[in-house]
């Protein structure tokens, strides 16, 4: 084996399964080895959704038991990219066709509000999580995408108050040190944080407010007796007035209605070796978070201390593991930043997000069980915000009302929670993205 190949194999092995964000945080400790027997609210799943719902209920004087099937923070909420966006995928026009103009505008506005809300929450609670209103550079991977991006963003500026700058291809290096794109837009209100520090700080608020938290405690069944629910776990049953399902991409057949409505999708990240400061300054002169216009998008950013690049995307049609996704992400990152070929990566990890058939998050009730989920890959803002609103709804607070309340949550015939159609859809989108990238690269070489 060549020296180079051996080095790459060693790197791949040592990085696989390690989440960059986990390095810095203290152990997340459960407060209760076994769950309480009777509470006002049981929350199933300890991520941003569950913790925010719990916190709102606790602060309104309710008793809350949170059960997490793995260690605390095991889900997406400590392993994401830390990029905060409004998280509403359908455009105003698309939502207007579905729900009418007023509801559509309310949904879009709440997406924007969620981004501002999470920033205000972090600041008012004094949470130490490297929160920054850094803005996002959203890059166009073809000239046609640049035109569409500018026209869509101008419309969002007019209709929704989105603050943005257009960045031409000629000016691109002022935002990002690459020639791989054809310009883009800066979305000024987007922000970033350290997701695991945010989770840790939030957990601290929940336990301080008296929340009972039990890890390695899967909810295995839910039954109803009149107005009361019983949640079964291997560590004992819990009876409660209300149950919150906050399981997002890890939703199981505990509630088949929900499992049939969310599509679990793996997404993958790497963290590079520490990089020289001048190189980071050249590649990320404004410290923005970045995403691009590929259908299977890449998302990346500097680490909060600007020592590394954290690079993410969906690199294969089928679900895979971090030993396989790591080299692929590294390869794709070096297409955008060729100078990174001289550097390796130290962490490679994955997590499962939840998409929905209408590409919208959903909050509501089914058979008396409360839920919020389906953030379609970007839930830092919306999971926090909708989790909070859900907690307010549990305690009858009228401020808990949202434009998401009881929107129809669609499923499809023959879908029972295993997305058999996903590999072919992703394969097609990735083929199309790569074909467009190759064609755009050829245009660049010809100087058009
Ligand atoms: C690699 C990656 C990158 C991402 N990047 C971004 C980003 O940059 N910006 C952004 O906004 N979003 C991003 N996301 C998505 C974001 O992290 C999620 O939308 C958000 O964390 C969802 O929070 P949650 O609390 O709903 O779910 P999670 O944090 O996933 O928590 C759900 C929990 O439920 C638990 N659970 C499931 N079933 C049971 C049961 N029966 N009993 C007990 N517990 C159960 C699971 O173990 C899990 O811990 C990313 C996700 C990943 C994986």
PDB file of C-alpha atoms in Angstrom, residues 26 31 125 165 344 367 371:
ATOM      1  CA  UNK A  26     -18.931  18.223  29.741  1.00  0.00           C
ATOM      2  CA  UNK A  31     -31.200  13.789  36.974  1.00  0.00           C
ATOM      3  CA  UNK A 125     -30.961  33.525  29.109  1.00  0.00           C
ATOM      4  CA  UNK A 165     -26.970  41.554  -0.541  1.00  0.00           C
ATOM      5  CA  UNK A 344      -7.122  15.854   6.208  1.00  0.00           C
ATOM      6  CA  UNK A 367     -55.246  10.966  19.592  1.00  0.00           C
ATOM      7  CA  UNK A 371     -46.120  16.488  18.649  1.00  0.00           C
TER       8      UNK A 371
END
